[in-house]
Tab-separated table of C-alpha atoms and ligand atoms in Angstrom:
chain	number	residue	atom	x	y	z
X	1	MET	CA	0.000	0.000	0.000
X	2	SER	CA	1.013	3.593	-0.368
X	3	ASN	CA	1.769	6.048	2.352
X	4	VAL	CA	-1.201	8.322	2.776
X	5	GLU	CA	-1.197	11.664	1.067
X	6	VAL	CA	-4.704	13.008	1.197
X	7	THR	CA	-5.951	14.548	-2.021
X	8	ARG	CA	-9.566	15.490	-2.311
X	9	GLY	CA	-12.004	16.952	-4.766
X	10	ALA	CA	-13.347	16.469	-8.256
X	11	ARG	CA	-10.221	17.895	-9.902
X	12	GLU	CA	-8.243	14.718	-9.257
X	13	SER	CA	-10.895	12.540	-10.957
X	14	ASN	CA	-9.952	13.949	-14.371
X	15	THR	CA	-6.348	12.853	-14.004
X	16	ILE	CA	-6.950	9.177	-13.212
X	17	LYS	CA	-6.339	6.710	-16.006
X	18	LEU	CA	-9.389	4.888	-17.380
X	19	HIS	CA	-8.779	1.450	-18.884
X	20	GLY	CA	-10.580	-0.585	-21.543
X	21	PRO	CA	-11.463	-4.259	-22.016
X	22	GLU	CA	-7.901	-5.374	-22.870
X	23	ALA	CA	-6.621	-3.964	-19.606
X	24	PHE	CA	-9.457	-5.665	-17.709
X	25	ALA	CA	-8.543	-8.989	-19.351
X	26	ALA	CA	-4.887	-8.490	-18.380
X	27	MET	CA	-5.823	-7.555	-14.792
X	28	ARG	CA	-8.036	-10.644	-14.574
X	29	LYS	CA	-5.059	-12.803	-15.556
X	30	ALA	CA	-2.639	-11.122	-13.120
X	31	GLY	CA	-5.215	-11.031	-10.315
X	32	GLN	CA	-6.151	-14.677	-10.725
X	33	LEU	CA	-2.508	-15.759	-10.673
X	34	ALA	CA	-1.823	-13.751	-7.496
X	35	ALA	CA	-4.927	-15.271	-5.888
X	36	ALA	CA	-3.827	-18.757	-7.006
X	37	ALA	CA	-0.471	-18.130	-5.290
X	38	LEU	CA	-2.355	-17.383	-2.048
X	39	ASP	CA	-4.383	-20.582	-2.524
X	40	MET	CA	-1.171	-22.540	-3.105
X	41	ILE	CA	0.593	-21.229	0.013
X	42	GLY	CA	-2.235	-21.940	2.513
X	43	PRO	CA	-1.300	-25.536	3.388
X	44	PHE	CA	2.306	-24.460	4.124
X	45	VAL	CA	1.308	-21.918	6.763
X	46	GLN	CA	1.997	-24.169	9.750
X	47	PRO	CA	3.758	-23.961	13.127
X	48	GLY	CA	7.535	-24.319	12.673
X	49	VAL	CA	7.585	-23.001	9.102
X	50	ALA	CA	9.752	-19.936	8.434
X	51	THR	CA	8.243	-17.096	6.422
X	52	ASP	CA	11.392	-17.332	4.247
X	53	GLU	CA	10.126	-20.704	3.077
X	54	LEU	CA	6.749	-19.171	2.119
X	55	ASP	CA	8.628	-16.456	0.221
X	56	ASP	CA	10.680	-19.061	-1.680
X	57	ARG	CA	7.552	-20.989	-2.605
X	58	VAL	CA	5.740	-17.935	-3.953
X	59	LEU	CA	8.825	-16.848	-5.937
X	60	GLU	CA	9.073	-20.312	-7.486
X	61	PHE	CA	5.319	-20.361	-8.224
X	62	ALA	CA	5.550	-16.951	-9.899
X	63	LEU	CA	8.525	-17.862	-12.084
X	64	ASP	CA	6.922	-21.212	-13.027
X	65	HIS	CA	3.899	-19.251	-14.277
X	66	GLY	CA	5.822	-16.598	-16.194
X	67	ALA	CA	5.243	-13.898	-13.578
X	68	VAL	CA	7.547	-11.676	-11.531
X	69	PRO	CA	6.868	-10.751	-7.872
X	70	ALA	CA	6.523	-6.953	-7.811
X	71	PRO	CA	7.883	-6.403	-4.249
X	72	LEU	CA	11.313	-7.942	-5.033
X	73	ASN	CA	13.751	-4.995	-5.145
X	74	TYR	CA	10.824	-2.535	-5.129
X	75	ARG	CA	12.289	0.559	-3.455
X	76	GLY	CA	14.835	-1.769	-1.872
X	77	PHE	CA	12.365	-4.334	-0.503
X	78	PRO	CA	14.426	-7.551	-0.232
X	79	LYS	CA	11.808	-10.301	-0.699
X	80	SER	CA	9.011	-11.460	-3.015
X	81	ILE	CA	6.084	-11.228	-0.568
X	82	CYS	CA	5.159	-9.419	2.630
X	83	THR	CA	4.451	-11.547	5.715
X	84	SER	CA	2.916	-9.577	8.580
X	85	ILE	CA	2.531	-11.512	11.825
X	86	ASN	CA	0.298	-10.619	14.799
X	87	HIS	CA	1.007	-6.939	15.690
X	88	VAL	CA	2.720	-6.317	12.348
X	89	VAL	CA	0.324	-4.161	10.346
X	90	CYS	CA	1.923	-4.525	6.914
X	91	HIS	CA	5.196	-4.810	4.952
X	92	GLY	CA	6.654	-7.511	7.220
X	93	ILE	CA	9.823	-8.947	5.663
X	94	PRO	CA	10.027	-12.756	5.402
X	95	GLY	CA	12.812	-14.229	7.520
X	96	PRO	CA	14.126	-17.360	9.241
X	97	LYS	CA	11.959	-17.119	12.357
X	98	PRO	CA	9.473	-20.003	12.539
X	99	LEU	CA	5.736	-19.366	12.762
X	100	ARG	CA	4.197	-20.370	16.092
X	101	GLU	CA	0.911	-22.014	16.963
X	102	GLY	CA	-1.666	-19.248	17.496
X	103	ASP	CA	-0.018	-16.672	15.223
X	104	ILE	CA	-2.068	-14.850	12.628
X	105	VAL	CA	-0.252	-13.835	9.474
X	106	ASN	CA	-1.118	-11.697	6.484
X	107	ILE	CA	0.495	-12.809	3.245
X	108	ASP	CA	0.538	-10.107	0.568
X	109	VAL	CA	1.341	-11.175	-2.988
X	110	THR	CA	1.731	-8.879	-5.995
X	111	LEU	CA	2.529	-10.575	-9.299
X	112	ILE	CA	3.380	-8.865	-12.566
X	113	VAL	CA	1.925	-10.783	-15.515
X	114	ASP	CA	2.524	-9.416	-19.020
X	115	GLY	CA	3.317	-6.066	-17.395
X	116	TRP	CA	0.099	-5.866	-15.308
X	117	HIS	CA	-0.068	-6.017	-11.493
X	118	GLY	CA	-2.322	-8.337	-9.489
X	119	ASP	CA	-2.152	-7.329	-5.799
X	120	THR	CA	-3.945	-9.297	-3.082
X	121	SER	CA	-3.536	-10.395	0.519
X	122	ARG	CA	-5.266	-12.655	3.013
X	123	MET	CA	-5.015	-13.693	6.643
X	124	TYR	CA	-3.885	-17.168	7.658
X	125	ALA	CA	-4.246	-18.874	11.026
X	126	VAL	CA	-1.227	-20.812	12.286
X	127	GLY	CA	-2.795	-23.831	13.962
X	128	GLN	CA	-5.438	-22.915	16.547
X	129	ILE	CA	-5.871	-19.175	17.132
X	130	SER	CA	-7.636	-17.237	19.880
X	131	ARG	CA	-11.294	-16.284	19.544
X	132	ARG	CA	-10.345	-12.571	19.562
X	133	ALA	CA	-7.854	-13.052	16.734
X	134	GLU	CA	-10.495	-14.916	14.765
X	135	ARG	CA	-13.000	-12.125	15.419
X	136	LEU	CA	-10.545	-9.455	14.218
X	137	ILE	CA	-9.950	-11.410	11.014
X	138	GLU	CA	-13.686	-11.822	10.435
X	139	VAL	CA	-14.289	-8.088	11.004
X	140	THR	CA	-11.497	-7.227	8.548
X	141	TYR	CA	-12.764	-9.615	5.888
X	142	GLU	CA	-16.281	-8.219	6.197
X	143	ALA	CA	-14.914	-4.646	6.100
X	144	LEU	CA	-13.218	-5.371	2.773
X	145	ARG	CA	-16.420	-6.949	1.438
X	146	LEU	CA	-18.452	-3.891	2.438
X	147	GLY	CA	-15.886	-1.598	0.805
X	148	VAL	CA	-15.960	-3.566	-2.453
X	149	GLU	CA	-19.761	-3.375	-2.403
X	150	GLN	CA	-19.531	0.443	-2.673
X	151	VAL	CA	-17.571	0.344	-5.940
X	152	LYS	CA	-19.701	1.642	-8.817
X	153	PRO	CA	-19.732	4.612	-11.182
X	154	GLY	CA	-20.980	7.776	-9.468
X	155	ASN	CA	-19.983	6.727	-5.966
X	156	THR	CA	-16.838	8.337	-4.557
X	157	ILE	CA	-13.783	6.826	-2.925
X	158	GLY	CA	-15.280	8.243	0.277
X	159	HIS	CA	-18.202	5.804	-0.033
X	160	ILE	CA	-15.697	2.933	0.231
X	161	GLY	CA	-13.933	4.409	3.254
X	162	ALA	CA	-17.172	5.279	5.020
X	163	ALA	CA	-18.558	1.743	4.674
X	164	ILE	CA	-15.340	0.258	6.048
X	165	GLN	CA	-15.013	2.753	8.882
X	166	GLU	CA	-18.629	2.525	10.050
X	167	PHE	CA	-18.497	-1.245	10.252
X	168	ALA	CA	-15.054	-1.568	11.849
X	169	GLU	CA	-15.779	1.078	14.487
X	170	LYS	CA	-19.174	-0.456	15.296
X	171	GLU	CA	-17.188	-3.637	15.990
X	172	ARG	CA	-14.924	-1.620	18.361
X	173	CYS	CA	-11.902	-1.980	16.107
X	174	SER	CA	-9.729	0.828	14.721
X	175	ILE	CA	-8.621	1.586	11.181
X	176	VAL	CA	-5.010	2.238	10.284
X	177	ARG	CA	-4.718	5.650	8.619
X	178	ASP	CA	-1.037	5.662	7.704
X	179	PHE	CA	-1.453	3.307	4.727
X	180	CYS	CA	-4.099	3.103	2.052
X	181	GLY	CA	-5.148	1.291	-1.111
X	182	HIS	CA	-3.962	2.566	-4.462
X	183	GLY	CA	-4.532	2.753	-8.169
X	184	LEU	CA	-2.650	0.064	-10.103
X	185	GLY	CA	-2.305	-1.446	-13.563
X	186	ARG	CA	0.965	-1.275	-15.454
X	187	VAL	CA	2.247	0.560	-12.366
X	188	PHE	CA	2.277	-0.919	-8.847
X	189	HIS	CA	1.208	2.173	-6.906
X	190	ASP	CA	-0.687	4.895	-8.710
X	191	ARG	CA	-3.325	7.474	-7.949
X	192	PRO	CA	-5.926	7.515	-6.540
X	193	ASN	CA	-5.262	6.786	-2.889
X	194	ILE	CA	-8.023	4.602	-1.476
X	195	LEU	CA	-8.537	5.629	2.135
X	196	HIS	CA	-10.209	3.103	4.412
X	197	TYR	CA	-12.126	5.783	6.317
X	198	GLY	CA	-13.987	8.896	5.295
X	199	GLU	CA	-17.335	10.279	4.245
X	200	ARG	CA	-19.672	9.396	1.407
X	201	GLY	CA	-19.349	11.908	-1.439
X	202	GLU	CA	-15.781	12.842	-0.515
X	203	GLY	CA	-12.857	12.376	-2.907
X	204	VAL	CA	-12.531	11.022	-6.422
X	205	VAL	CA	-15.740	10.078	-8.235
X	206	MET	CA	-15.543	6.522	-9.576
X	207	GLU	CA	-15.813	6.020	-13.334
X	208	PRO	CA	-15.829	2.870	-15.471
X	209	GLY	CA	-12.264	1.818	-16.274
X	210	MET	CA	-10.625	2.802	-12.973
X	211	LEU	CA	-8.375	0.126	-11.422
X	212	PHE	CA	-7.388	0.132	-7.753
X	213	THR	CA	-6.911	-1.914	-4.597
X	214	ILE	CA	-8.911	-1.910	-1.383
X	215	GLU	CA	-6.825	-3.208	1.517
X	216	PRO	CA	-8.056	-2.205	4.972
X	217	MET	CA	-5.730	-2.739	7.940
X	218	ILE	CA	-7.779	-3.061	11.116
X	219	ASN	CA	-6.521	-3.192	14.696
X	220	LEU	CA	-7.943	-4.648	17.913
X	221	GLY	CA	-6.340	-1.792	19.851
X	222	LYS	CA	-5.483	1.764	18.840
X	223	ALA	CA	-4.910	2.871	15.239
X	224	HIS	CA	-1.365	4.134	15.787
X	225	VAL	CA	1.515	2.489	13.960
X	226	LYS	CA	5.274	2.905	13.733
X	227	VAL	CA	7.795	1.647	11.198
X	228	LEU	CA	10.726	-0.373	12.564
X	229	ALA	CA	14.403	0.381	11.899
X	230	ASP	CA	14.431	-1.916	8.841
X	231	GLY	CA	12.476	0.860	7.116
X	232	TRP	CA	9.558	-1.436	6.185
X	233	THR	CA	7.939	-3.372	9.026
X	234	ALA	CA	4.939	-1.384	10.301
X	235	VAL	CA	3.688	-2.409	13.758
X	236	THR	CA	0.928	-1.304	16.090
X	237	ARG	CA	2.333	1.002	18.770
X	238	ASP	CA	0.310	-0.774	21.461
X	239	ARG	CA	1.447	-4.193	20.117
X	240	GLU	CA	-2.174	-5.304	19.737
X	241	LEU	CA	-3.192	-7.542	16.845
X	242	SER	CA	-3.728	-6.169	13.342
X	243	ALA	CA	-5.330	-7.807	10.307
X	244	GLN	CA	-5.664	-7.021	6.604
X	245	PHE	CA	-7.244	-8.353	3.415
X	246	GLU	CA	-6.686	-6.924	-0.069
X	247	HIS	CA	-8.387	-7.192	-3.438
X	248	SER	CA	-7.562	-5.590	-6.785
X	249	VAL	CA	-10.740	-4.334	-8.471
X	250	GLY	CA	-11.936	-2.537	-11.566
X	251	VAL	CA	-14.907	-0.173	-11.895
X	252	THR	CA	-17.312	-1.486	-14.571
X	253	GLU	CA	-20.309	0.228	-16.233
X	254	THR	CA	-22.619	-1.258	-13.627
X	255	GLY	CA	-20.437	-1.835	-10.568
X	256	VAL	CA	-17.274	-3.738	-9.802
X	257	GLU	CA	-15.121	-6.599	-11.022
X	258	VAL	CA	-12.933	-8.211	-8.357
X	259	PHE	CA	-9.838	-9.592	-10.088
X	260	THR	CA	-8.359	-11.398	-7.088
X	261	HIS	CA	-11.097	-13.690	-5.778
X	262	SER	CA	-9.713	-17.077	-4.777
X	263	PRO	CA	-10.093	-19.540	-7.663
X	264	ALA	CA	-10.538	-22.252	-5.000
X	265	GLY	CA	-12.940	-20.277	-2.772
X	266	LEU	CA	-10.394	-19.992	0.058
X	267	GLU	CA	-10.401	-16.364	1.189
X	268	TRP	CA	-11.393	-16.879	4.805
X	269	PRO	CA	-10.856	-19.344	6.296
X	270	SER	CA	-7.804	-19.593	4.014
X	271	VAL	CA	-7.480	-23.317	4.591
X	272	PRO	CA	-10.599	-25.508	4.874
X	273	LYS	CA	-11.335	-26.596	8.458
X	274	GLY	CA	-11.111	-30.244	9.517
N	301	MF3	N1	1.603	-5.365	-1.788
N	301	MF3	C1	1.711	-4.172	-0.997
N	301	MF3	C2	0.479	-3.364	-1.326
N	301	MF3	O1	-0.559	-3.854	-1.076
N	301	MF3	C3	2.938	-3.370	-1.248
N	301	MF3	C4	4.161	-4.043	-0.843
N	301	MF3	S1	5.480	-3.047	-1.296
N	301	MF3	C5	6.753	-3.863	-0.613
N	301	MF3	O2	0.491	-2.327	-1.899
N	301	MF3	F1	7.802	-3.314	-1.093
N	301	MF3	F2	6.664	-3.781	0.692
N	301	MF3	F3	6.677	-5.115	-0.936
N	302	CO	CO1	-1.802	-2.948	-2.548
N	303	CO	CO1	-0.599	-5.876	-1.524
């Protein structure tokens, strides 16, 4: 996600790229491959497994399918995916530390296919997790769903943020404000910024052909985050749990196309129970 820079008003709407059917077909292909990578990785998210191993597997999957992971070397990011565990909000760097029973982890995959970016993330439970962790994940998944539901021509980006904010706050959770969704396509992070809070009618007016992500980060505690000394890892200041889901979407004539739905129907729970 991008760092937040708030821009408001109708003026910005005119400067956002609108894409045609070929771009939608390319985004479908990139989005479906990124989602398939998240399907593939689910069974490997187990106690004792290092996030490095998950990174290796996604890199291999990408290369096998003619794709390139966008994060690798992006502004100096050293790995192919982001793995954000427990109080890590986003941009966690895969490493040798093994996952532990009860952890919750967001895996964020962005694949470049034929020059187009498919960007998506999900939450995974490592073994048995606490009821409160499960509740946070369910709230976050529903928040993303409600945001996606607001995508249609004539609505504004503020409609998306308002739907997410109202629901998350009603559930006594807080919304991270330091990071937001983003336009994408041939570029990884483009305008407009997609804030996960706000007011209906505020911000860019959606038009058919716009491509962007929605990727709310929701916390059990306070909204405040800080970035660790590695320059990437964002954590909650109060060290409470944080969760995130992300889809890449396009605005159609009548509503929305979600490019990154799980081909196997595994968004949450990410691995079938039992
Ligand atoms: N995939 C993230 C997003 O949703 C961005 C990761 S950039 C990285 O926008 F460099 F941290 F990988
Ligand atoms: Co994104
Ligand atoms: Co992402």
